[in-house]
Amino acid sequence: MNIGTLHDPQTRSVSEPVRQHGRLVRVVVPLAVMYNGFLAIINAHVMPLGFAHVALVEITLLFVTLLYLLYRGLSEEALPIVALVGFFALVMLYTSAANGMLFVDFFRNVLVIAVFCQLGMTTDGRSLAFVFRVCCLFILSVLLVEIFFTSLYEDLFYPALYFTNTRGLEQIAFGGAKIFQNAINIPGRFSFGLSDHRTSSLFLEQVSLANFSGVLCVYLVSRFRQVTRFDRVLILVTVAFILLTNDSRSMLAFSLICLFGYFLFPKATNGIRPLIMPAIIIAGALVYLMRPDASGDTFDGRIVLTMKGFFSLDFIELLALDARNVASFADSGYIYVINASTVFGLVAFWLFVSFYPAGQTAAQKRCAFALGIFIFLNMMIGGTAIFSIKVAALLWLLVGQMRVAEPETH
């Protein structure tokens, strides 16, 4: 067997170990997606929590999953994942030595990707569907409470206090609200008017909820024929309510791309996939040329911010020699990756996103193209959010499972 080649899904079958493995998936992944909400309730009504509690939950979920995968053993199919982790482990050692401190920030992000890709490859379609269904039900239920019973939502979760205690973020009070400060409607951004603030549901902050809708779009466009009618309606309703209340311009655009992409992606050759990132960067450069003075939290303002970051890159940043300042690039994904892992890290990440997803069947092509657009578009207008376990766990579980997915049956 050729390592790293695309799998023939017709040779795959769901074995008993895979079914047993689904039990872990059904617990770990929903917890990874929704743990912020549960911790916020504890913080608001039981005891104050700190950053250490949040980190402990993330590390535990990741560590338990990694131990289980290692216990089961890695097959030849895991070689691309092992190569990814090995490369960025070397990058971590280099950046730590070059900066005179232990710097594990981006390696942690890569480990999340690797673990959940591998977990997806050992997960059957039923477990994948169960995970997405459960996450949708919880997120949508809390979202509806937030929209129509905002005071109840604030009292139950008290997001402002949670982020003050666990992130040290001083909240900017507005109207005595207990929600996270970024929930305030931003001037210049469109709003459908269904909610008087930008919603966040169990994520408690708005960017992750927006990205969750993007992950749902990737899932739906990838597995539309396998998804039950109930799940289709549930996912579509969840995405609709998020887009109507979160004011996310990028995810509204991405949902339309997925709608047309469902028909177009299967017709495209896999050779186009590596061109997605360069095409998005070139498009960003065109926006910069037309609107060089754009600024603020607007679509073109975020793009211009990223392009200015590209144009100002110097030798120190290209080689990640000032990793202490990576937090200042939280709104620019490309610049963050370069500063955290060198320009070679960005190239490695680009190659992995472009070539790791399978591309034999129509469904696999839809997943691969939607993934590339979702990741590289997000990196143009956002920063670290797509690497958060809250979003990455679901996304890369899907990518891993689609790599070994059964062919469409209807």
PDB file of N, CA, C and O in Angstrom, residues 118-159:
ATOM      1  N   GLN A 118      -6.938  11.627  13.085  1.00  0.00           N
ATOM      2  CA  GLN A 118      -6.752  10.194  13.312  1.00  0.00           C
ATOM      3  C   GLN A 118      -7.979   9.576  13.968  1.00  0.00           C
ATOM      4  O   GLN A 118      -8.380   8.460  13.641  1.00  0.00           O
ATOM      5  N   LEU A 119      -8.594  10.312  14.887  1.00  0.00           N
ATOM      6  CA  LEU A 119      -9.817   9.825  15.514  1.00  0.00           C
ATOM      7  C   LEU A 119     -10.916   9.647  14.470  1.00  0.00           C
ATOM      8  O   LEU A 119     -11.663   8.661  14.484  1.00  0.00           O
ATOM      9  N   GLY A 120     -10.995  10.584  13.531  1.00  0.00           N
ATOM     10  CA  GLY A 120     -11.996  10.489  12.468  1.00  0.00           C
ATOM     11  C   GLY A 120     -11.787   9.281  11.584  1.00  0.00           C
ATOM     12  O   GLY A 120     -12.745   8.648  11.135  1.00  0.00           O
ATOM     13  N   MET A 121     -10.522   8.922  11.336  1.00  0.00           N
ATOM     14  CA  MET A 121     -10.232   7.775  10.486  1.00  0.00           C
ATOM     15  C   MET A 121     -10.642   6.455  11.121  1.00  0.00           C
ATOM     16  O   MET A 121     -10.747   5.439  10.431  1.00  0.00           O
ATOM     17  N   THR A 122     -10.845   6.456  12.430  1.00  0.00           N
ATOM     18  CA  THR A 122     -11.275   5.235  13.110  1.00  0.00           C
ATOM     19  C   THR A 122     -12.715   5.346  13.597  1.00  0.00           C
ATOM     20  O   THR A 122     -13.134   4.604  14.479  1.00  0.00           O
ATOM     21  N   THR A 123     -13.455   6.299  13.021  1.00  0.00           N
ATOM     22  CA  THR A 123     -14.833   6.554  13.432  1.00  0.00           C
ATOM     23  C   THR A 123     -15.788   6.179  12.308  1.00  0.00           C
ATOM     24  O   THR A 123     -15.529   6.481  11.143  1.00  0.00           O
ATOM     25  N   ASP A 124     -16.882   5.543  12.636  1.00  0.00           N
ATOM     26  CA  ASP A 124     -17.871   5.181  11.636  1.00  0.00           C
ATOM     27  C   ASP A 124     -18.836   6.348  11.396  1.00  0.00           C
ATOM     28  O   ASP A 124     -18.919   7.287  12.185  1.00  0.00           O
ATOM     29  N   GLY A 125     -19.577   6.280  10.290  1.00  0.00           N
ATOM     30  CA  GLY A 125     -20.488   7.353   9.917  1.00  0.00           C
ATOM     31  C   GLY A 125     -21.581   7.605  10.934  1.00  0.00           C
ATOM     32  O   GLY A 125     -22.014   8.751  11.121  1.00  0.00           O
ATOM     33  N   ARG A 126     -22.051   6.558  11.603  1.00  0.00           N
ATOM     34  CA  ARG A 126     -23.117   6.745  12.603  1.00  0.00           C
ATOM     35  C   ARG A 126     -22.633   7.579  13.778  1.00  0.00           C
ATOM     36  O   ARG A 126     -23.359   8.450  14.275  1.00  0.00           O
ATOM     37  N   SER A 127     -21.429   7.316  14.235  1.00  0.00           N
ATOM     38  CA  SER A 127     -20.891   8.084  15.355  1.00  0.00           C
ATOM     39  C   SER A 127     -20.656   9.539  14.955  1.00  0.00           C
ATOM     40  O   SER A 127     -20.897  10.459  15.727  1.00  0.00           O
ATOM     41  N   LEU A 128     -20.188   9.736  13.727  1.00  0.00           N
ATOM     42  CA  LEU A 128     -19.991  11.096  13.235  1.00  0.00           C
ATOM     43  C   LEU A 128     -21.310  11.848  13.194  1.00  0.00           C
ATOM     44  O   LEU A 128     -21.403  12.992  13.650  1.00  0.00           O
ATOM     45  N   ALA A 129     -22.345  11.201  12.674  1.00  0.00           N
ATOM     46  CA  ALA A 129     -23.661  11.833  12.609  1.00  0.00           C
ATOM     47  C   ALA A 129     -24.195  12.128  14.004  1.00  0.00           C
ATOM     48  O   ALA A 129     -24.790  13.184  14.243  1.00  0.00           O
ATOM     49  N   PHE A 130     -23.990  11.203  14.936  1.00  0.00           N
ATOM     50  CA  PHE A 130     -24.447  11.395  16.315  1.00  0.00           C
ATOM     51  C   PHE A 130     -23.797  12.629  16.931  1.00  0.00           C
ATOM     52  O   PHE A 130     -24.461  13.443  17.571  1.00  0.00           O
ATOM     53  N   VAL A 131     -22.488  12.764  16.733  1.00  0.00           N
ATOM     54  CA  VAL A 131     -21.749  13.897  17.313  1.00  0.00           C
ATOM     55  C   VAL A 131     -22.279  15.220  16.771  1.00  0.00           C
ATOM     56  O   VAL A 131     -22.533  16.161  17.534  1.00  0.00           O
ATOM     57  N   PHE A 132     -22.450  15.318  15.460  1.00  0.00           N
ATOM     58  CA  PHE A 132     -22.955  16.557  14.872  1.00  0.00           C
ATOM     59  C   PHE A 132     -24.383  16.831  15.332  1.00  0.00           C
ATOM     60  O   PHE A 132     -24.753  17.986  15.576  1.00  0.00           O
ATOM     61  N   ARG A 133     -25.200  15.782  15.445  1.00  0.00           N
ATOM     62  CA  ARG A 133     -26.590  15.967  15.888  1.00  0.00           C
ATOM     63  C   ARG A 133     -26.651  16.499  17.316  1.00  0.00           C
ATOM     64  O   ARG A 133     -27.384  17.459  17.604  1.00  0.00           O
ATOM     65  N   VAL A 134     -25.877  15.896  18.203  1.00  0.00           N
ATOM     66  CA  VAL A 134     -25.875  16.318  19.607  1.00  0.00           C
ATOM     67  C   VAL A 134     -25.383  17.762  19.747  1.00  0.00           C
ATOM     68  O   VAL A 134     -25.985  18.583  20.453  1.00  0.00           O
ATOM     69  N   CYS A 135     -24.294  18.072  19.070  1.00  0.00           N
ATOM     70  CA  CYS A 135     -23.750  19.439  19.148  1.00  0.00           C
ATOM     71  C   CYS A 135     -24.759  20.450  18.621  1.00  0.00           C
ATOM     72  O   CYS A 135     -24.953  21.518  19.216  1.00  0.00           O
ATOM     73  N   CYS A 136     -25.417  20.123  17.501  1.00  0.00           N
ATOM     74  CA  CYS A 136     -26.423  21.025  16.933  1.00  0.00           C
ATOM     75  C   CYS A 136     -27.586  21.248  17.894  1.00  0.00           C
ATOM     76  O   CYS A 136     -28.044  22.378  18.089  1.00  0.00           O
ATOM     77  N   LEU A 137     -28.068  20.164  18.491  1.00  0.00           N
ATOM     78  CA  LEU A 137     -29.209  20.274  19.402  1.00  0.00           C
ATOM     79  C   LEU A 137     -28.887  21.177  20.593  1.00  0.00           C
ATOM     80  O   LEU A 137     -29.693  22.036  20.966  1.00  0.00           O
ATOM     81  N   PHE A 138     -27.723  20.998  21.177  1.00  0.00           N
ATOM     82  CA  PHE A 138     -27.340  21.817  22.320  1.00  0.00           C
ATOM     83  C   PHE A 138     -27.112  23.271  21.916  1.00  0.00           C
ATOM     84  O   PHE A 138     -27.603  24.197  22.569  1.00  0.00           O
ATOM     85  N   ILE A 139     -26.333  23.460  20.847  1.00  0.00           N
ATOM     86  CA  ILE A 139     -26.007  24.825  20.417  1.00  0.00           C
ATOM     87  C   ILE A 139     -27.267  25.580  20.005  1.00  0.00           C
ATOM     88  O   ILE A 139     -27.457  26.749  20.376  1.00  0.00           O
ATOM     89  N   LEU A 140     -28.142  24.934  19.236  1.00  0.00           N
ATOM     90  CA  LEU A 140     -29.362  25.590  18.785  1.00  0.00           C
ATOM     91  C   LEU A 140     -30.292  25.897  19.962  1.00  0.00           C
ATOM     92  O   LEU A 140     -30.862  26.997  20.038  1.00  0.00           O
ATOM     93  N   SER A 141     -30.438  24.957  20.885  1.00  0.00           N
ATOM     94  CA  SER A 141     -31.332  25.176  22.032  1.00  0.00           C
ATOM     95  C   SER A 141     -30.886  26.376  22.860  1.00  0.00           C
ATOM     96  O   SER A 141     -31.693  27.248  23.211  1.00  0.00           O
ATOM     97  N   VAL A 142     -29.581  26.434  23.160  1.00  0.00           N
ATOM     98  CA  VAL A 142     -29.070  27.557  23.955  1.00  0.00           C
ATOM     99  C   VAL A 142     -29.135  28.849  23.151  1.00  0.00           C
ATOM    100  O   VAL A 142     -29.407  29.925  23.698  1.00  0.00           O
ATOM    101  N   LEU A 143     -28.914  28.761  21.837  1.00  0.00           N
ATOM    102  CA  LEU A 143     -28.988  29.942  20.988  1.00  0.00           C
ATOM    103  C   LEU A 143     -30.392  30.548  21.005  1.00  0.00           C
ATOM    104  O   LEU A 143     -30.557  31.770  21.086  1.00  0.00           O
ATOM    105  N   LEU A 144     -31.401  29.706  20.947  1.00  0.00           N
ATOM    106  CA  LEU A 144     -32.784  30.204  20.978  1.00  0.00           C
ATOM    107  C   LEU A 144     -33.095  30.868  22.320  1.00  0.00           C
ATOM    108  O   LEU A 144     -33.786  31.894  22.364  1.00  0.00           O
ATOM    109  N   VAL A 145     -32.568  30.297  23.397  1.00  0.00           N
ATOM    110  CA  VAL A 145     -32.729  30.936  24.707  1.00  0.00           C
ATOM    111  C   VAL A 145     -32.045  32.298  24.708  1.00  0.00           C
ATOM    112  O   VAL A 145     -32.588  33.296  25.202  1.00  0.00           O
ATOM    113  N   GLU A 146     -30.846  32.353  24.144  1.00  0.00           N
ATOM    114  CA  GLU A 146     -30.099  33.616  24.112  1.00  0.00           C
ATOM    115  C   GLU A 146     -30.842  34.687  23.313  1.00  0.00           C
ATOM    116  O   GLU A 146     -30.845  35.868  23.687  1.00  0.00           O
ATOM    117  N   ILE A 147     -31.471  34.281  22.207  1.00  0.00           N
ATOM    118  CA  ILE A 147     -32.165  35.240  21.353  1.00  0.00           C
ATOM    119  C   ILE A 147     -33.449  35.746  21.994  1.00  0.00           C
ATOM    120  O   ILE A 147     -33.698  36.963  22.059  1.00  0.00           O
ATOM    121  N   PHE A 148     -34.257  34.821  22.501  1.00  0.00           N
ATOM    122  CA  PHE A 148     -35.608  35.182  22.940  1.00  0.00           C
ATOM    123  C   PHE A 148     -35.740  35.356  24.453  1.00  0.00           C
ATOM    124  O   PHE A 148     -36.712  35.963  24.919  1.00  0.00           O
ATOM    125  N   PHE A 149     -34.777  34.846  25.210  1.00  0.00           N
ATOM    126  CA  PHE A 149     -34.793  35.004  26.669  1.00  0.00           C
ATOM    127  C   PHE A 149     -33.390  35.407  27.128  1.00  0.00           C
ATOM    128  O   PHE A 149     -32.733  34.690  27.879  1.00  0.00           O
ATOM    129  N   THR A 150     -32.954  36.563  26.649  1.00  0.00           N
ATOM    130  CA  THR A 150     -31.570  36.981  26.845  1.00  0.00           C
ATOM    131  C   THR A 150     -31.199  37.094  28.316  1.00  0.00           C
ATOM    132  O   THR A 150     -30.093  36.708  28.724  1.00  0.00           O
ATOM    133  N   SER A 151     -32.085  37.606  29.134  1.00  0.00           N
ATOM    134  CA  SER A 151     -31.793  37.762  30.570  1.00  0.00           C
ATOM    135  C   SER A 151     -31.532  36.414  31.226  1.00  0.00           C
ATOM    136  O   SER A 151     -30.636  36.285  32.070  1.00  0.00           O
ATOM    137  N   LEU A 152     -32.321  35.408  30.850  1.00  0.00           N
ATOM    138  CA  LEU A 152     -32.120  34.059  31.390  1.00  0.00           C
ATOM    139  C   LEU A 152     -30.755  33.526  30.961  1.00  0.00           C
ATOM    140  O   LEU A 152     -30.029  32.933  31.773  1.00  0.00           O
ATOM    141  N   TYR A 153     -30.390  33.743  29.719  1.00  0.00           N
ATOM    142  CA  TYR A 153     -29.085  33.316  29.216  1.00  0.00           C
ATOM    143  C   TYR A 153     -27.963  33.999  29.996  1.00  0.00           C
ATOM    144  O   TYR A 153     -26.995  33.356  30.416  1.00  0.00           O
ATOM    145  N   GLU A 154     -28.077  35.301  30.200  1.00  0.00           N
ATOM    146  CA  GLU A 154     -27.045  36.054  30.919  1.00  0.00           C
ATOM    147  C   GLU A 154     -26.893  35.545  32.350  1.00  0.00           C
ATOM    148  O   GLU A 154     -25.779  35.373  32.849  1.00  0.00           O
ATOM    149  N   ASP A 155     -28.027  35.315  33.019  1.00  0.00           N
ATOM    150  CA  ASP A 155     -27.972  34.869  34.412  1.00  0.00           C
ATOM    151  C   ASP A 155     -27.400  33.457  34.530  1.00  0.00           C
ATOM    152  O   ASP A 155     -26.698  33.141  35.496  1.00  0.00           O
ATOM    153  N   LEU A 156     -27.700  32.609  33.556  1.00  0.00           N
ATOM    154  CA  LEU A 156     -27.251  31.216  33.624  1.00  0.00           C
ATOM    155  C   LEU A 156     -25.755  31.103  33.364  1.00  0.00           C
ATOM    156  O   LEU A 156     -25.040  30.400  34.101  1.00  0.00           O
ATOM    157  N   PHE A 157     -25.245  31.803  32.346  1.00  0.00           N
ATOM    158  CA  PHE A 157     -23.852  31.620  31.930  1.00  0.00           C
ATOM    159  C   PHE A 157     -22.923  32.758  32.372  1.00  0.00           C
ATOM    160  O   PHE A 157     -21.733  32.536  32.555  1.00  0.00           O
ATOM    161  N   TYR A 158     -23.441  33.960  32.510  1.00  0.00           N
ATOM    162  CA  TYR A 158     -22.665  35.146  32.876  1.00  0.00           C
ATOM    163  C   TYR A 158     -21.321  35.150  32.133  1.00  0.00           C
ATOM    164  O   TYR A 158     -20.241  35.108  32.740  1.00  0.00           O
ATOM    165  N   PRO A 159     -21.350  35.231  30.801  1.00  0.00           N
ATOM    166  CA  PRO A 159     -20.116  35.157  30.007  1.00  0.00           C
ATOM    167  C   PRO A 159     -19.065  36.201  30.382  1.00  0.00           C
ATOM    168  O   PRO A 159     -17.857  35.907  30.362  1.00  0.00           O
TER     169      PRO A 159
END
